[in-house]
Amino acid sequence: SAIIEQLLAEGTEPVIFYSNSNIYPLEEYLVRKNECTRYAESLGLEVIDDDYDHDVWLEEMRGLENEPERGSRCLKCFRFRLLRAAQYARRNGIRVLTTTLASSRWKSLEQIDQAGTWACDTVNAAWADDAFRLEWLGRNWRKGGLQERRLQILKEYDFYNQLYCGCEFSKHD
């Protein structure tokens, strides 16, 4: 929420691409999606809902189920989700990609930045159009008072605040 607010303050109207096939169970996914939508609508923004495909996500994560938080499963998950966002961005003429994943203190900024750069590079290579390049905007969204603002927004909107990243494997950590 604070990231979206910050982008708006900088003169950027974000396109919110909700891609969270990692979230389990479906009820948890729906609660989070509804909260995202509620906030976006309060700002006059649209949410693009990527297909929830937990089975495909599970197949991608096969063999990494016992990896710890910030391990190779997280990097692969970030790549999976950011590639889908990058593909959407490219198909729809969006030139810059960033993510709210970087706001979580539970996640590795290095992994998120690596996955975002990889997703943009992958999409740019697939389309090979020098006139259009998707750019990765890797930022540390935890700085500049954004963590504090995030907590304020949580209270103002009475948001649901999850206690795990969303995947069933992190729930045990």
PDB file of C-alpha atoms in Angstrom:
ATOM      1  CA  SER A   1       0.000   0.000   0.000  1.00  0.00           C
ATOM      2  CA  ALA A   2       2.771   2.463   0.878  1.00  0.00           C
ATOM      3  CA  ILE A   3       4.609   1.588  -2.338  1.00  0.00           C
ATOM      4  CA  ILE A   4       1.552   2.357  -4.430  1.00  0.00           C
ATOM      5  CA  GLU A   5       1.094   5.618  -2.536  1.00  0.00           C
ATOM      6  CA  GLN A   6       4.763   6.484  -3.159  1.00  0.00           C
ATOM      7  CA  LEU A   7       4.516   5.765  -6.890  1.00  0.00           C
ATOM      8  CA  LEU A   8       1.442   7.971  -7.146  1.00  0.00           C
ATOM      9  CA  ALA A   9       3.262  10.757  -5.270  1.00  0.00           C
ATOM     10  CA  GLU A  10       6.100  10.470  -7.810  1.00  0.00           C
ATOM     11  CA  GLY A  11       3.635  10.924 -10.669  1.00  0.00           C
ATOM     12  CA  THR A  12       3.432   7.277 -11.717  1.00  0.00           C
ATOM     13  CA  GLU A  13       0.051   5.621 -11.989  1.00  0.00           C
ATOM     14  CA  PRO A  14       0.818   1.962 -11.347  1.00  0.00           C
ATOM     15  CA  VAL A  15      -0.856  -0.973 -13.000  1.00  0.00           C
ATOM     16  CA  ILE A  16      -1.387  -3.502 -10.246  1.00  0.00           C
ATOM     17  CA  PHE A  17      -0.805  -7.025 -11.528  1.00  0.00           C
ATOM     18  CA  TYR A  18      -1.891  -9.480  -8.861  1.00  0.00           C
ATOM     19  CA  SER A  19       0.027 -12.711  -9.495  1.00  0.00           C
ATOM     20  CA  ASN A  20       0.063 -14.940  -6.464  1.00  0.00           C
ATOM     21  CA  SER A  21      -0.373 -18.576  -7.437  1.00  0.00           C
ATOM     22  CA  ASN A  22       1.958 -19.336  -4.532  1.00  0.00           C
ATOM     23  CA  ILE A  23      -0.659 -18.454  -1.923  1.00  0.00           C
ATOM     24  CA  TYR A  24      -2.325 -21.387  -0.214  1.00  0.00           C
ATOM     25  CA  PRO A  25      -5.054 -22.201   0.606  1.00  0.00           C
ATOM     26  CA  LEU A  26      -7.396 -20.581  -1.918  1.00  0.00           C
ATOM     27  CA  GLU A  27      -9.270 -18.844   0.909  1.00  0.00           C
ATOM     28  CA  GLU A  28      -6.038 -17.067   1.913  1.00  0.00           C
ATOM     29  CA  TYR A  29      -5.463 -16.055  -1.705  1.00  0.00           C
ATOM     30  CA  LEU A  30      -8.973 -14.589  -1.919  1.00  0.00           C
ATOM     31  CA  VAL A  31      -8.645 -12.624   1.320  1.00  0.00           C
ATOM     32  CA  ARG A  32      -5.380 -11.081   0.137  1.00  0.00           C
ATOM     33  CA  LYS A  33      -6.709 -10.375  -3.353  1.00  0.00           C
ATOM     34  CA  ASN A  34      -9.810  -8.713  -1.914  1.00  0.00           C
ATOM     35  CA  GLU A  35      -7.722  -6.509   0.363  1.00  0.00           C
ATOM     36  CA  CYS A  36      -5.517  -5.487  -2.566  1.00  0.00           C
ATOM     37  CA  THR A  37      -8.585  -4.729  -4.678  1.00  0.00           C
ATOM     38  CA  ARG A  38     -10.251  -2.756  -1.899  1.00  0.00           C
ATOM     39  CA  TYR A  39      -7.188  -0.540  -1.509  1.00  0.00           C
ATOM     40  CA  ALA A  40      -6.685  -0.105  -5.259  1.00  0.00           C
ATOM     41  CA  GLU A  41     -10.320   0.885  -5.752  1.00  0.00           C
ATOM     42  CA  SER A  42     -10.035   3.471  -2.963  1.00  0.00           C
ATOM     43  CA  LEU A  43      -7.285   5.098  -5.063  1.00  0.00           C
ATOM     44  CA  GLY A  44      -9.123   4.717  -8.370  1.00  0.00           C
ATOM     45  CA  LEU A  45      -6.715   2.046  -9.612  1.00  0.00           C
ATOM     46  CA  GLU A  46      -7.498  -1.206 -11.351  1.00  0.00           C
ATOM     47  CA  VAL A  47      -6.158  -4.606 -10.338  1.00  0.00           C
ATOM     48  CA  ILE A  48      -5.250  -7.035 -13.103  1.00  0.00           C
ATOM     49  CA  ASP A  49      -5.855 -10.481 -11.682  1.00  0.00           C
ATOM     50  CA  ASP A  50      -3.453 -13.074 -13.045  1.00  0.00           C
ATOM     51  CA  ASP A  51      -4.844 -16.581 -13.174  1.00  0.00           C
ATOM     52  CA  TYR A  52      -4.591 -18.406  -9.872  1.00  0.00           C
ATOM     53  CA  ASP A  53      -2.827 -21.600 -10.848  1.00  0.00           C
ATOM     54  CA  HIS A  54      -1.489 -23.178  -7.711  1.00  0.00           C
ATOM     55  CA  ASP A  55      -0.951 -26.574  -9.356  1.00  0.00           C
ATOM     56  CA  VAL A  56       1.389 -25.082 -11.958  1.00  0.00           C
ATOM     57  CA  TRP A  57       3.210 -23.169  -9.213  1.00  0.00           C
ATOM     58  CA  LEU A  58       3.589 -26.378  -7.159  1.00  0.00           C
ATOM     59  CA  GLU A  59       5.028 -28.166 -10.190  1.00  0.00           C
ATOM     60  CA  GLU A  60       7.562 -25.345 -10.621  1.00  0.00           C
ATOM     61  CA  MET A  61       8.572 -25.656  -6.958  1.00  0.00           C
ATOM     62  CA  ARG A  62       8.874 -29.461  -7.036  1.00  0.00           C
ATOM     63  CA  GLY A  63      11.995 -30.568  -5.174  1.00  0.00           C
ATOM     64  CA  LEU A  64      12.306 -27.274  -3.285  1.00  0.00           C
ATOM     65  CA  GLU A  65       9.570 -27.877  -0.712  1.00  0.00           C
ATOM     66  CA  ASN A  66      12.036 -28.179   2.187  1.00  0.00           C
ATOM     67  CA  GLU A  67      14.100 -25.124   1.302  1.00  0.00           C
ATOM     68  CA  PRO A  68      14.182 -22.473   4.041  1.00  0.00           C
ATOM     69  CA  GLU A  69      12.800 -18.974   3.670  1.00  0.00           C
ATOM     70  CA  ARG A  70      15.147 -16.932   1.469  1.00  0.00           C
ATOM     71  CA  GLY A  71      16.403 -20.171  -0.072  1.00  0.00           C
ATOM     72  CA  SER A  72      16.273 -21.311  -3.688  1.00  0.00           C
ATOM     73  CA  ARG A  73      12.502 -21.918  -3.547  1.00  0.00           C
ATOM     74  CA  CYS A  74      11.905 -18.220  -2.901  1.00  0.00           C
ATOM     75  CA  LEU A  75      14.117 -17.177  -5.807  1.00  0.00           C
ATOM     76  CA  LYS A  76      12.298 -19.580  -8.133  1.00  0.00           C
ATOM     77  CA  CYS A  77       8.925 -18.356  -6.858  1.00  0.00           C
ATOM     78  CA  PHE A  78       9.903 -14.730  -7.485  1.00  0.00           C
ATOM     79  CA  ARG A  79      11.042 -15.621 -10.985  1.00  0.00           C
ATOM     80  CA  PHE A  80       7.793 -17.462 -11.694  1.00  0.00           C
ATOM     81  CA  ARG A  81       5.611 -14.561 -10.603  1.00  0.00           C
ATOM     82  CA  LEU A  82       7.731 -11.720 -11.971  1.00  0.00           C
ATOM     83  CA  LEU A  83       8.036 -13.397 -15.364  1.00  0.00           C
ATOM     84  CA  ARG A  84       4.250 -13.485 -15.598  1.00  0.00           C
ATOM     85  CA  ALA A  85       4.138  -9.802 -14.655  1.00  0.00           C
ATOM     86  CA  ALA A  86       6.871  -8.963 -17.183  1.00  0.00           C
ATOM     87  CA  GLN A  87       5.005 -10.813 -19.929  1.00  0.00           C
ATOM     88  CA  TYR A  88       1.826  -8.915 -19.118  1.00  0.00           C
ATOM     89  CA  ALA A  89       3.736  -5.630 -19.076  1.00  0.00           C
ATOM     90  CA  ARG A  90       5.309  -6.308 -22.451  1.00  0.00           C
ATOM     91  CA  ARG A  91       2.009  -7.356 -24.068  1.00  0.00           C
ATOM     92  CA  ASN A  92       0.370  -4.174 -22.773  1.00  0.00           C
ATOM     93  CA  GLY A  93       3.072  -1.619 -23.536  1.00  0.00           C
ATOM     94  CA  ILE A  94       4.167  -1.066 -19.950  1.00  0.00           C
ATOM     95  CA  ARG A  95       7.822  -0.037 -19.878  1.00  0.00           C
ATOM     96  CA  VAL A  96       8.786  -0.362 -16.204  1.00  0.00           C
ATOM     97  CA  LEU A  97       8.325  -3.268 -13.799  1.00  0.00           C
ATOM     98  CA  THR A  98       8.713  -3.240 -10.032  1.00  0.00           C
ATOM     99  CA  THR A  99       7.215  -5.248  -7.192  1.00  0.00           C
ATOM    100  CA  THR A 100       5.796  -4.885  -3.717  1.00  0.00           C
ATOM    101  CA  LEU A 101       7.660  -8.084  -2.792  1.00  0.00           C
ATOM    102  CA  ALA A 102      10.587  -5.856  -1.887  1.00  0.00           C
ATOM    103  CA  SER A 103       8.653  -4.349   1.016  1.00  0.00           C
ATOM    104  CA  SER A 104       8.678  -7.537   3.071  1.00  0.00           C
ATOM    105  CA  ARG A 105      11.387  -7.822   5.689  1.00  0.00           C
ATOM    106  CA  TRP A 106      11.048 -11.607   5.353  1.00  0.00           C
ATOM    107  CA  LYS A 107      12.288 -11.578   1.764  1.00  0.00           C
ATOM    108  CA  SER A 108      15.753 -11.140   0.303  1.00  0.00           C
ATOM    109  CA  LEU A 109      16.079  -7.885  -1.637  1.00  0.00           C
ATOM    110  CA  GLU A 110      18.958  -9.433  -3.571  1.00  0.00           C
ATOM    111  CA  GLN A 111      16.776 -12.370  -4.698  1.00  0.00           C
ATOM    112  CA  ILE A 112      13.912 -10.068  -5.667  1.00  0.00           C
ATOM    113  CA  ASP A 113      16.227  -7.804  -7.647  1.00  0.00           C
ATOM    114  CA  GLN A 114      17.835 -10.796  -9.341  1.00  0.00           C
ATOM    115  CA  ALA A 115      14.424 -12.261 -10.255  1.00  0.00           C
ATOM    116  CA  GLY A 116      13.098  -8.939 -11.558  1.00  0.00           C
ATOM    117  CA  THR A 117      16.170  -8.325 -13.694  1.00  0.00           C
ATOM    118  CA  TRP A 118      15.961 -11.899 -15.018  1.00  0.00           C
ATOM    119  CA  ALA A 119      12.247 -11.540 -15.849  1.00  0.00           C
ATOM    120  CA  CYS A 120      12.782  -8.301 -17.783  1.00  0.00           C
ATOM    121  CA  ASP A 121      15.838  -9.686 -19.585  1.00  0.00           C
ATOM    122  CA  THR A 122      13.904 -12.845 -20.495  1.00  0.00           C
ATOM    123  CA  VAL A 123      10.973 -10.895 -21.910  1.00  0.00           C
ATOM    124  CA  ASN A 124      13.236  -8.448 -23.744  1.00  0.00           C
ATOM    125  CA  ALA A 125      15.132 -11.347 -25.343  1.00  0.00           C
ATOM    126  CA  ALA A 126      11.917 -13.140 -26.334  1.00  0.00           C
ATOM    127  CA  TRP A 127      10.535 -10.107 -28.150  1.00  0.00           C
ATOM    128  CA  ALA A 128      13.939  -8.823 -29.369  1.00  0.00           C
ATOM    129  CA  ASP A 129      12.497  -5.402 -30.193  1.00  0.00           C
ATOM    130  CA  ASP A 130      15.114  -2.735 -29.580  1.00  0.00           C
ATOM    131  CA  ALA A 131      12.461  -0.009 -29.775  1.00  0.00           C
ATOM    132  CA  PHE A 132      10.762  -1.381 -26.677  1.00  0.00           C
ATOM    133  CA  ARG A 133      12.689  -2.497 -23.620  1.00  0.00           C
ATOM    134  CA  LEU A 134      11.088  -3.456 -20.350  1.00  0.00           C
ATOM    135  CA  GLU A 135      13.079  -1.908 -17.516  1.00  0.00           C
ATOM    136  CA  TRP A 136      13.385  -3.357 -14.024  1.00  0.00           C
ATOM    137  CA  LEU A 137      12.952  -0.817 -11.223  1.00  0.00           C
ATOM    138  CA  GLY A 138      14.679  -2.438  -8.279  1.00  0.00           C
ATOM    139  CA  ARG A 139      14.211  -0.340  -5.177  1.00  0.00           C
ATOM    140  CA  ASN A 140      14.507  -0.875  -1.493  1.00  0.00           C
ATOM    141  CA  TRP A 141      10.914  -0.101  -0.584  1.00  0.00           C
ATOM    142  CA  ARG A 142      11.700  -0.551   3.106  1.00  0.00           C
ATOM    143  CA  LYS A 143      13.422   2.824   3.376  1.00  0.00           C
ATOM    144  CA  GLY A 144      12.319   6.431   3.396  1.00  0.00           C
ATOM    145  CA  GLY A 145       9.562   5.964   5.948  1.00  0.00           C
ATOM    146  CA  LEU A 146       7.649   3.485   3.808  1.00  0.00           C
ATOM    147  CA  GLN A 147       7.618   0.764   6.479  1.00  0.00           C
ATOM    148  CA  GLU A 148       6.128   3.218   8.960  1.00  0.00           C
ATOM    149  CA  ARG A 149       3.601   4.450   6.388  1.00  0.00           C
ATOM    150  CA  ARG A 150       2.679   0.834   5.591  1.00  0.00           C
ATOM    151  CA  LEU A 151       1.818   0.255   9.254  1.00  0.00           C
ATOM    152  CA  GLN A 152      -0.310   3.423   9.305  1.00  0.00           C
ATOM    153  CA  ILE A 153      -2.227   2.318   6.218  1.00  0.00           C
ATOM    154  CA  LEU A 154      -2.784  -1.130   7.758  1.00  0.00           C
ATOM    155  CA  LYS A 155      -4.504   0.574  10.701  1.00  0.00           C
ATOM    156  CA  GLU A 156      -6.370   3.182   8.625  1.00  0.00           C
ATOM    157  CA  TYR A 157      -7.919   0.564   6.336  1.00  0.00           C
ATOM    158  CA  ASP A 158      -8.165  -2.157   8.977  1.00  0.00           C
ATOM    159  CA  PHE A 159      -6.288  -4.472   6.637  1.00  0.00           C
ATOM    160  CA  TYR A 160      -5.809  -8.146   7.179  1.00  0.00           C
ATOM    161  CA  ASN A 161      -2.123  -8.664   8.006  1.00  0.00           C
ATOM    162  CA  GLN A 162      -0.836 -12.089   7.087  1.00  0.00           C
ATOM    163  CA  LEU A 163       1.709 -13.926   9.207  1.00  0.00           C
ATOM    164  CA  TYR A 164       3.450 -15.894   6.436  1.00  0.00           C
ATOM    165  CA  CYS A 165       4.427 -15.252   2.824  1.00  0.00           C
ATOM    166  CA  GLY A 166       1.542 -17.276   1.510  1.00  0.00           C
ATOM    167  CA  CYS A 167       2.965 -20.578   0.369  1.00  0.00           C
ATOM    168  CA  GLU A 168       2.277 -23.673   2.414  1.00  0.00           C
ATOM    169  CA  PHE A 169       6.003 -24.344   2.752  1.00  0.00           C
ATOM    170  CA  SER A 170       6.730 -21.013   4.456  1.00  0.00           C
ATOM    171  CA  LYS A 171       3.813 -21.426   6.845  1.00  0.00           C
ATOM    172  CA  HIS A 172       5.875 -23.991   8.773  1.00  0.00           C
ATOM    173  CA  ASP A 173       8.819 -21.608   9.146  1.00  0.00           C
TER     174      ASP A 173
END
